[in-house]
PDB file of C-alpha atoms in Angstrom:
ATOM      1  CA  UNK D   1     203.106-114.885 -27.651  1.00 45.00           C
ATOM      2  CA  UNK D   2     199.916-115.824 -25.499  1.00 49.00           C
ATOM      3  CA  UNK D   3     196.779-113.614 -26.398  1.00 47.00           C
ATOM      4  CA  UNK D   4     194.602-113.095 -23.713  1.00 46.00           C
ATOM      5  CA  UNK D   5     192.357-116.011 -24.741  1.00 47.00           C
ATOM      6  CA  UNK D   6     191.538-118.971 -21.810  1.00 47.00           C
ATOM      7  CA  UNK D   7     192.258-121.105 -24.267  1.00 50.00           C
ATOM      8  CA  UNK D   8     195.435-119.846 -24.772  1.00 54.00           C
ATOM      9  CA  UNK D   9     196.445-119.739 -21.308  1.00 48.00           C
ATOM     10  CA  UNK D  10     195.702-123.661 -20.767  1.00 51.00           C
ATOM     11  CA  UNK D  11     197.590-124.277 -23.871  1.00 52.00           C
ATOM     12  CA  UNK D  12     200.370-123.110 -21.860  1.00 52.00           C
ATOM     13  CA  UNK D  13     199.641-124.739 -18.346  1.00 50.00           C
ATOM     14  CA  UNK D  14     199.692-127.728 -20.063  1.00 52.00           C
ATOM     15  CA  UNK D  15     202.620-127.171 -22.138  1.00 51.00           C
ATOM     16  CA  UNK D  16     204.593-126.416 -19.127  1.00 51.00           C
ATOM     17  CA  UNK D  17     203.174-129.065 -16.953  1.00 53.00           C
ATOM     18  CA  UNK D  18     204.338-132.226 -19.533  1.00 50.00           C
ATOM     19  CA  UNK D  19     207.231-130.121 -20.757  1.00 51.00           C
ATOM     20  CA  UNK D  20     210.220-132.028 -19.736  1.00 44.00           C
ATOM     21  CA  UNK D  21     212.701-129.329 -20.429  1.00 51.00           C
ATOM     22  CA  UNK D  22     212.196-127.387 -17.893  1.00 49.00           C
ATOM     23  CA  UNK D  23     215.492-129.065 -15.328  1.00 48.00           C
ATOM     24  CA  UNK D  24     214.107-126.657 -12.599  1.00 56.00           C
ATOM     25  CA  UNK D  25     210.899-128.001 -10.937  1.00 59.00           C
ATOM     26  CA  UNK D  26     210.297-125.097  -8.397  1.00 59.00           C
ATOM     27  CA  UNK D  27     210.326-122.457 -11.106  1.00 59.00           C
ATOM     28  CA  UNK D  28     208.023-124.311 -13.130  1.00 55.00           C
ATOM     29  CA  UNK D  29     205.443-124.655 -10.294  1.00 59.00           C
ATOM     30  CA  UNK D  30     205.435-120.738  -9.580  1.00 61.00           C
ATOM     31  CA  UNK D  31     204.697-120.666 -13.068  1.00 58.00           C
ATOM     32  CA  UNK D  32     201.873-123.025 -13.314  1.00 57.00           C
ATOM     33  CA  UNK D  33     200.772-120.940 -10.556  1.00 58.00           C
ATOM     34  CA  UNK D  34     200.567-117.898 -12.309  1.00 61.00           C
ATOM     35  CA  UNK D  35     199.301-118.957 -15.143  1.00 55.00           C
ATOM     36  CA  UNK D  36     197.021-120.436 -13.466  1.00 57.00           C
ATOM     37  CA  UNK D  37     195.383-117.779 -11.092  1.00 60.00           C
ATOM     38  CA  UNK D  38     195.591-116.205 -14.818  1.00 57.00           C
ATOM     39  CA  UNK D  39     193.198-118.682 -16.021  1.00 55.00           C
ATOM     40  CA  UNK D  40     190.667-118.240 -13.221  1.00 57.00           C
ATOM     41  CA  UNK D  41     190.538-114.799 -13.505  1.00 56.00           C
ATOM     42  CA  UNK D  42     189.926-114.426 -16.899  1.00 53.00           C
ATOM     43  CA  UNK D  43     187.177-116.958 -16.305  1.00 53.00           C
ATOM     44  CA  UNK D  44     185.424-114.601 -13.755  1.00 54.00           C
ATOM     45  CA  UNK D  45     186.411-111.627 -15.745  1.00 52.00           C
ATOM     46  CA  UNK D  46     183.355-109.268 -16.021  1.00 52.00           C
ATOM     47  CA  UNK D  47     180.729-111.254 -15.000  1.00 64.00           C
ATOM     48  CA  UNK D  48     177.619-109.286 -13.805  1.00 68.00           C
ATOM     49  CA  UNK D  49     175.465-110.997 -11.122  1.00 77.00           C
ATOM     50  CA  UNK D  50     171.961-111.771 -12.132  1.00 82.00           C
ATOM     51  CA  UNK D  51     170.133-108.984 -10.296  1.00 85.00           C
ATOM     52  CA  UNK D  52     172.417-106.103 -10.905  1.00 84.00           C
ATOM     53  CA  UNK D  53     171.648-106.795 -15.277  1.00 82.00           C
ATOM     54  CA  UNK D  54     168.087-106.796 -14.331  1.00 88.00           C
ATOM     55  CA  UNK D  55     168.595-103.089 -12.542  1.00 90.00           C
ATOM     56  CA  UNK D  56     170.713-102.500 -15.566  1.00 87.00           C
ATOM     57  CA  UNK D  57     168.121-103.691 -18.183  1.00 89.00           C
ATOM     58  CA  UNK D  58     164.945-101.637 -16.487  1.00 94.00           C
ATOM     59  CA  UNK D  59     167.222 -98.081 -16.047  1.00 93.00           C
ATOM     60  CA  UNK D  60     168.186 -98.582 -19.708  1.00 92.00           C
ATOM     61  CA  UNK D  61     164.313 -99.011 -20.701  1.00 94.00           C
ATOM     62  CA  UNK D  62     163.334 -96.307 -19.208  1.00 95.00           C
ATOM     63  CA  UNK D  63     165.629 -93.993 -20.575  1.00 93.00           C
ATOM     64  CA  UNK D  64     165.007 -95.663 -24.162  1.00 94.00           C
ATOM     65  CA  UNK D  65     161.375 -95.211 -23.320  1.00 96.00           C
ATOM     66  CA  UNK D  66     161.761 -91.730 -22.349  1.00 95.00           C
ATOM     67  CA  UNK D  67     164.144 -90.603 -24.875  1.00 94.00           C
ATOM     68  CA  UNK D  68     162.040 -91.368 -27.579  1.00 96.00           C
ATOM     69  CA  UNK D  69     158.991 -90.317 -26.644  1.00 96.00           C
ATOM     70  CA  UNK D  70     160.291 -87.175 -26.021  1.00 96.00           C
ATOM     71  CA  UNK D  71     162.239 -87.048 -29.013  1.00 96.00           C
ATOM     72  CA  UNK D  72     159.978 -88.044 -30.973  1.00 96.00           C
ATOM     73  CA  UNK D  73     157.070 -84.756 -29.496  1.00 96.00           C
ATOM     74  CA  UNK D  74     160.204 -82.636 -30.669  1.00 95.00           C
ATOM     75  CA  UNK D  75     160.788 -83.815 -33.992  1.00 96.00           C
ATOM     76  CA  UNK D  76     156.911 -83.361 -34.643  1.00 95.00           C
ATOM     77  CA  UNK D  77     156.451 -80.042 -32.899  1.00 94.00           C
ATOM     78  CA  UNK D  78     158.845 -78.765 -35.487  1.00 93.00           C
ATOM     79  CA  UNK D  79     157.567 -80.293 -38.687  1.00 92.00           C
ATOM     80  CA  UNK D  80     154.078 -80.333 -37.725  1.00 92.00           C
ATOM     81  CA  UNK D  81     154.512 -76.479 -37.111  1.00 87.00           C
ATOM     82  CA  UNK D  82     155.585 -74.077 -39.612  1.00 85.00           C
ATOM     83  CA  UNK D  83     155.980 -71.765 -37.307  1.00 85.00           C
ATOM     84  CA  UNK D  84     158.536 -73.404 -35.550  1.00 88.00           C
ATOM     85  CA  UNK D  85     160.745 -74.160 -38.594  1.00 86.00           C
ATOM     86  CA  UNK D  86     163.535 -71.323 -37.416  1.00 88.00           C
ATOM     87  CA  UNK D  87     167.243 -71.532 -37.644  1.00 88.00           C
ATOM     88  CA  UNK D  88     167.557 -72.406 -34.222  1.00 88.00           C
ATOM     89  CA  UNK D  89     164.648 -75.049 -33.717  1.00 92.00           C
ATOM     90  CA  UNK D  90     166.239 -77.162 -36.640  1.00 94.00           C
ATOM     91  CA  UNK D  91     169.471 -77.124 -34.894  1.00 94.00           C
ATOM     92  CA  UNK D  92     167.357 -78.738 -31.680  1.00 95.00           C
ATOM     93  CA  UNK D  93     165.695 -80.774 -34.608  1.00 96.00           C
ATOM     94  CA  UNK D  94     168.559 -82.354 -35.638  1.00 96.00           C
ATOM     95  CA  UNK D  95     170.104 -82.897 -31.900  1.00 96.00           C
ATOM     96  CA  UNK D  96     166.112 -84.583 -30.998  1.00 96.00           C
ATOM     97  CA  UNK D  97     166.893 -87.290 -34.613  1.00 96.00           C
ATOM     98  CA  UNK D  98     170.733 -87.825 -33.076  1.00 95.00           C
ATOM     99  CA  UNK D  99     168.967 -88.640 -29.985  1.00 95.00           C
ATOM    100  CA  UNK D 100     166.155 -90.732 -30.968  1.00 96.00           C
ATOM    101  CA  UNK D 101     169.045 -92.947 -33.285  1.00 95.00           C
ATOM    102  CA  UNK D 102     170.890 -92.895 -29.782  1.00 93.00           C
ATOM    103  CA  UNK D 103     167.597 -94.384 -28.160  1.00 94.00           C
ATOM    104  CA  UNK D 104     166.325 -97.042 -31.163  1.00 94.00           C
ATOM    105  CA  UNK D 105     169.848 -98.330 -32.440  1.00 92.00           C
ATOM    106  CA  UNK D 106     172.971 -96.944 -30.119  1.00 91.00           C
ATOM    107  CA  UNK D 107     171.500 -97.803 -26.712  1.00 91.00           C
ATOM    108  CA  UNK D 108     170.367-101.138 -27.245  1.00 91.00           C
ATOM    109  CA  UNK D 109     174.176-102.113 -28.401  1.00 89.00           C
ATOM    110  CA  UNK D 110     175.201-100.506 -25.731  1.00 86.00           C
ATOM    111  CA  UNK D 111     173.183-102.642 -23.444  1.00 87.00           C
ATOM    112  CA  UNK D 112     174.245-105.913 -25.347  1.00 84.00           C
ATOM    113  CA  UNK D 113     177.895-104.433 -24.983  1.00 80.00           C
ATOM    114  CA  UNK D 114     176.961-104.371 -21.648  1.00 79.00           C
ATOM    115  CA  UNK D 115     175.825-107.660 -20.289  1.00 77.00           C
ATOM    116  CA  UNK D 116     179.063-108.968 -23.111  1.00 69.00           C
ATOM    117  CA  UNK D 117     180.398-109.592 -19.545  1.00 64.00           C
ATOM    118  CA  UNK D 118     178.302-112.089 -19.365  1.00 59.00           C
ATOM    119  CA  UNK D 119     177.156-114.005 -22.226  1.00 69.00           C
ATOM    120  CA  UNK D 120     178.569-114.151 -26.378  1.00 75.00           C
ATOM    121  CA  UNK D 121     178.650-111.288 -28.737  1.00 80.00           C
ATOM    122  CA  UNK D 122     176.338-112.877 -31.329  1.00 81.00           C
ATOM    123  CA  UNK D 123     175.474-110.064 -33.198  1.00 84.00           C
ATOM    124  CA  UNK D 124     178.652-110.913 -35.912  1.00 85.00           C
ATOM    125  CA  UNK D 125     182.056-108.910 -36.689  1.00 87.00           C
ATOM    126  CA  UNK D 126     179.449-105.870 -38.802  1.00 89.00           C
ATOM    127  CA  UNK D 127     177.593-105.434 -36.091  1.00 89.00           C
ATOM    128  CA  UNK D 128     180.106-105.295 -33.822  1.00 88.00           C
ATOM    129  CA  UNK D 129     181.825-102.611 -35.937  1.00 89.00           C
ATOM    130  CA  UNK D 130     178.588-100.689 -37.380  1.00 90.00           C
ATOM    131  CA  UNK D 131     177.513-100.120 -33.014  1.00 89.00           C
ATOM    132  CA  UNK D 132     180.983 -98.501 -32.606  1.00 89.00           C
ATOM    133  CA  UNK D 133     180.838 -96.408 -35.315  1.00 92.00           C
ATOM    134  CA  UNK D 134     176.984 -95.610 -35.192  1.00 92.00           C
ATOM    135  CA  UNK D 135     177.624 -94.648 -31.148  1.00 91.00           C
ATOM    136  CA  UNK D 136     180.865 -92.074 -32.058  1.00 93.00           C
ATOM    137  CA  UNK D 137     178.645 -90.371 -35.030  1.00 95.00           C
ATOM    138  CA  UNK D 138     176.020 -89.855 -32.225  1.00 94.00           C
ATOM    139  CA  UNK D 139     178.242 -88.693 -29.680  1.00 93.00           C
ATOM    140  CA  UNK D 140     179.917 -86.016 -32.262  1.00 95.00           C
ATOM    141  CA  UNK D 141     176.328 -84.784 -34.045  1.00 95.00           C
ATOM    142  CA  UNK D 142     175.088 -83.883 -30.206  1.00 94.00           C
ATOM    143  CA  UNK D 143     178.063 -82.415 -29.286  1.00 93.00           C
ATOM    144  CA  UNK D 144     178.049 -80.468 -33.362  1.00 94.00           C
ATOM    145  CA  UNK D 145     173.985 -79.458 -32.851  1.00 94.00           C
ATOM    146  CA  UNK D 146     174.794 -77.852 -28.829  1.00 93.00           C
ATOM    147  CA  UNK D 147     177.533 -75.934 -30.893  1.00 92.00           C
ATOM    148  CA  UNK D 148     175.168 -74.661 -33.490  1.00 91.00           C
ATOM    149  CA  UNK D 149     172.844 -74.123 -30.419  1.00 91.00           C
ATOM    150  CA  UNK D 150     174.810 -72.265 -28.677  1.00 90.00           C
ATOM    151  CA  UNK D 151     175.843 -69.867 -31.395  1.00 88.00           C
ATOM    152  CA  UNK D 152     172.740 -68.962 -32.463  1.00 87.00           C
ATOM    153  CA  UNK D 153     171.604 -68.202 -29.884  1.00 86.00           C
ATOM    154  CA  UNK D 154     174.714 -65.895 -28.969  1.00 85.00           C
ATOM    155  CA  UNK D 155     173.806 -64.165 -32.183  1.00 83.00           C
ATOM    156  CA  UNK D 156     169.770 -63.607 -31.302  1.00 83.00           C
ATOM    157  CA  UNK D 157     171.236 -61.955 -27.995  1.00 83.00           C
ATOM    158  CA  UNK D 158     174.199 -59.984 -29.116  1.00 82.00           C
ATOM    159  CA  UNK D 159     172.327 -58.822 -32.659  1.00 78.00           C
ATOM    160  CA  UNK D 160     168.814 -59.308 -31.647  1.00 73.00           C
ATOM    161  CA  UNK D 161     167.947 -56.741 -34.925  1.00 70.00           C
ATOM    162  CA  UNK D 162     170.046 -57.856 -37.312  1.00 68.00           C
ATOM    163  CA  UNK D 163     170.471 -61.536 -37.019  1.00 63.00           C
ATOM    164  CA  UNK D 164     167.811 -63.794 -39.257  1.00 63.00           C
ATOM    165  CA  UNK D 165     167.936 -66.801 -39.402  1.00 66.00           C
ATOM    166  CA  UNK D 166     168.980 -68.628 -43.087  1.00 80.00           C
ATOM    167  CA  UNK D 167     166.306 -71.804 -43.029  1.00 86.00           C
ATOM    168  CA  UNK D 168     168.536 -73.305 -45.604  1.00 88.00           C
ATOM    169  CA  UNK D 169     171.399 -72.674 -44.321  1.00 88.00           C
ATOM    170  CA  UNK D 170     170.297 -74.379 -40.886  1.00 90.00           C
ATOM    171  CA  UNK D 171     169.370 -77.570 -43.402  1.00 92.00           C
ATOM    172  CA  UNK D 172     173.138 -77.503 -45.307  1.00 92.00           C
ATOM    173  CA  UNK D 173     174.853 -77.322 -42.535  1.00 93.00           C
ATOM    174  CA  UNK D 174     172.416 -80.399 -40.624  1.00 95.00           C
ATOM    175  CA  UNK D 175     173.243 -82.234 -43.126  1.00 95.00           C
ATOM    176  CA  UNK D 176     177.335 -81.125 -43.076  1.00 95.00           C
ATOM    177  CA  UNK D 177     176.891 -82.304 -39.405  1.00 95.00           C
ATOM    178  CA  UNK D 178     176.202 -85.812 -40.030  1.00 96.00           C
ATOM    179  CA  UNK D 179     178.425 -86.387 -42.634  1.00 96.00           C
ATOM    180  CA  UNK D 180     181.389 -84.470 -41.188  1.00 95.00           C
ATOM    181  CA  UNK D 181     180.165 -87.273 -37.815  1.00 96.00           C
ATOM    182  CA  UNK D 182     179.928 -90.477 -39.638  1.00 96.00           C
ATOM    183  CA  UNK D 183     183.734 -89.920 -40.844  1.00 95.00           C
ATOM    184  CA  UNK D 184     184.872 -88.560 -37.806  1.00 95.00           C
ATOM    185  CA  UNK D 185     183.558 -91.537 -36.280  1.00 94.00           C
ATOM    186  CA  UNK D 186     184.799 -94.156 -38.798  1.00 93.00           C
ATOM    187  CA  UNK D 187     187.951 -95.307 -37.536  1.00 92.00           C
ATOM    188  CA  UNK D 188     185.944 -97.148 -35.274  1.00 90.00           C
ATOM    189  CA  UNK D 189     185.472 -99.900 -37.710  1.00 89.00           C
ATOM    190  CA  UNK D 190     188.731-100.933 -37.697  1.00 87.00           C
ATOM    191  CA  UNK D 191     189.820-100.388 -34.067  1.00 86.00           C
ATOM    192  CA  UNK D 192     186.875-102.970 -33.684  1.00 86.00           C
ATOM    193  CA  UNK D 193     186.623-106.516 -32.885  1.00 82.00           C
ATOM    194  CA  UNK D 194     185.286-109.400 -31.877  1.00 82.00           C
ATOM    195  CA  UNK D 195     187.775-110.319 -29.047  1.00 78.00           C
ATOM    196  CA  UNK D 196     187.567-114.279 -27.365  1.00 73.00           C
ATOM    197  CA  UNK D 197     188.527-113.493 -23.814  1.00 64.00           C
ATOM    198  CA  UNK D 198     186.618-116.036 -21.189  1.00 66.00           C
ATOM    199  CA  UNK D 199     184.074-115.931 -24.269  1.00 71.00           C
ATOM    200  CA  UNK D 200     183.332-113.469 -27.273  1.00 78.00           C
ATOM    201  CA  UNK D 201     183.352-109.990 -27.311  1.00 78.00           C
ATOM    202  CA  UNK D 202     183.143-106.597 -29.680  1.00 81.00           C
ATOM    203  CA  UNK D 203     185.697-104.777 -27.949  1.00 80.00           C
ATOM    204  CA  UNK D 204     188.404-101.696 -29.149  1.00 78.00           C
ATOM    205  CA  UNK D 205     191.247-103.843 -29.829  1.00 74.00           C
ATOM    206  CA  UNK D 206     194.577-102.698 -30.523  1.00 70.00           C
ATOM    207  CA  UNK D 207     196.958-105.860 -31.872  1.00 72.00           C
ATOM    208  CA  UNK D 208     200.128-103.860 -32.455  1.00 74.00           C
ATOM    209  CA  UNK D 209     202.298-100.514 -30.832  1.00 79.00           C
ATOM    210  CA  UNK D 210     201.473 -98.859 -33.502  1.00 81.00           C
ATOM    211  CA  UNK D 211     197.529 -99.438 -33.855  1.00 80.00           C
ATOM    212  CA  UNK D 212     198.121 -98.500 -30.081  1.00 82.00           C
ATOM    213  CA  UNK D 213     199.743 -95.305 -30.613  1.00 85.00           C
ATOM    214  CA  UNK D 214     196.880 -94.386 -33.601  1.00 87.00           C
ATOM    215  CA  UNK D 215     194.518 -94.911 -30.639  1.00 86.00           C
ATOM    216  CA  UNK D 216     195.486 -92.934 -28.723  1.00 87.00           C
ATOM    217  CA  UNK D 217     195.930 -90.215 -31.315  1.00 91.00           C
ATOM    218  CA  UNK D 218     192.401 -90.890 -32.545  1.00 91.00           C
ATOM    219  CA  UNK D 219     191.468 -90.512 -28.959  1.00 89.00           C
ATOM    220  CA  UNK D 220     192.833 -87.199 -28.577  1.00 91.00           C
ATOM    221  CA  UNK D 221     191.716 -85.750 -31.038  1.00 91.00           C
ATOM    222  CA  UNK D 222     188.336 -86.652 -30.672  1.00 90.00           C
ATOM    223  CA  UNK D 223     188.457 -85.341 -26.943  1.00 90.00           C
ATOM    224  CA  UNK D 224     189.444 -82.241 -28.504  1.00 91.00           C
ATOM    225  CA  UNK D 225     186.495 -82.212 -31.283  1.00 90.00           C
ATOM    226  CA  UNK D 226     183.777 -83.176 -28.502  1.00 87.00           C
ATOM    227  CA  UNK D 227     184.897 -82.040 -25.478  1.00 87.00           C
ATOM    228  CA  UNK D 228     187.871 -78.611 -25.795  1.00 88.00           C
ATOM    229  CA  UNK D 229     186.251 -76.536 -29.073  1.00 85.00           C
ATOM    230  CA  UNK D 230     182.566 -76.494 -27.560  1.00 86.00           C
ATOM    231  CA  UNK D 231     184.079 -75.483 -23.982  1.00 85.00           C
ATOM    232  CA  UNK D 232     186.363 -73.049 -26.004  1.00 85.00           C
ATOM    233  CA  UNK D 233     183.579 -71.753 -28.250  1.00 82.00           C
ATOM    234  CA  UNK D 234     181.406 -71.360 -25.524  1.00 78.00           C
ATOM    235  CA  UNK D 235     183.749 -69.520 -23.037  1.00 74.00           C
TER     236      UNK D 235
END
């Protein structure tokens, strides 16, 4: 079975072109035409115009710079002033740390992945898998932190006189948030691979039907955890 690499289609093209086993020349010509179209499509796949690349890089740089500045300020203020270290603010601190790591680590990798349509992935298999997992970790941590902030605000409003935030509990919950997020994002290490398309790309690939089913199950579970569960809690 042929994969989606250009080399595979080229090999098949040559095989069909020189094969003497095909009696019907019309069928052979039709197959050659189909494979030639596939080769051309793969060569032009995911190509991004240079102007669009420049715009994308500028947008990412602006987002990263502002994200680093704003997240760093929040972290500095909460850690600098003891009066700011309430339970609710510690959840905000956790969210800010997640956003900071997103800007410093995940977003640069996302930019490289986006530009990967024009250039080879040169960072190796390990960073391909790590970047996918860390991106998933950031999303889970942000979701859990926002949910924790919402629950804390709800308790403050409903029980304004009896609600007393425990700082140690908030710290433990923040650590637990990262541990659970890493565990939930770890399957992305298995799904992420370097794939030879028209050039090397870091993608989430399913090699067979079983892995495809597992990937669908994981995607549905992630959707429930990241979206449906917080939505249910908020409402």
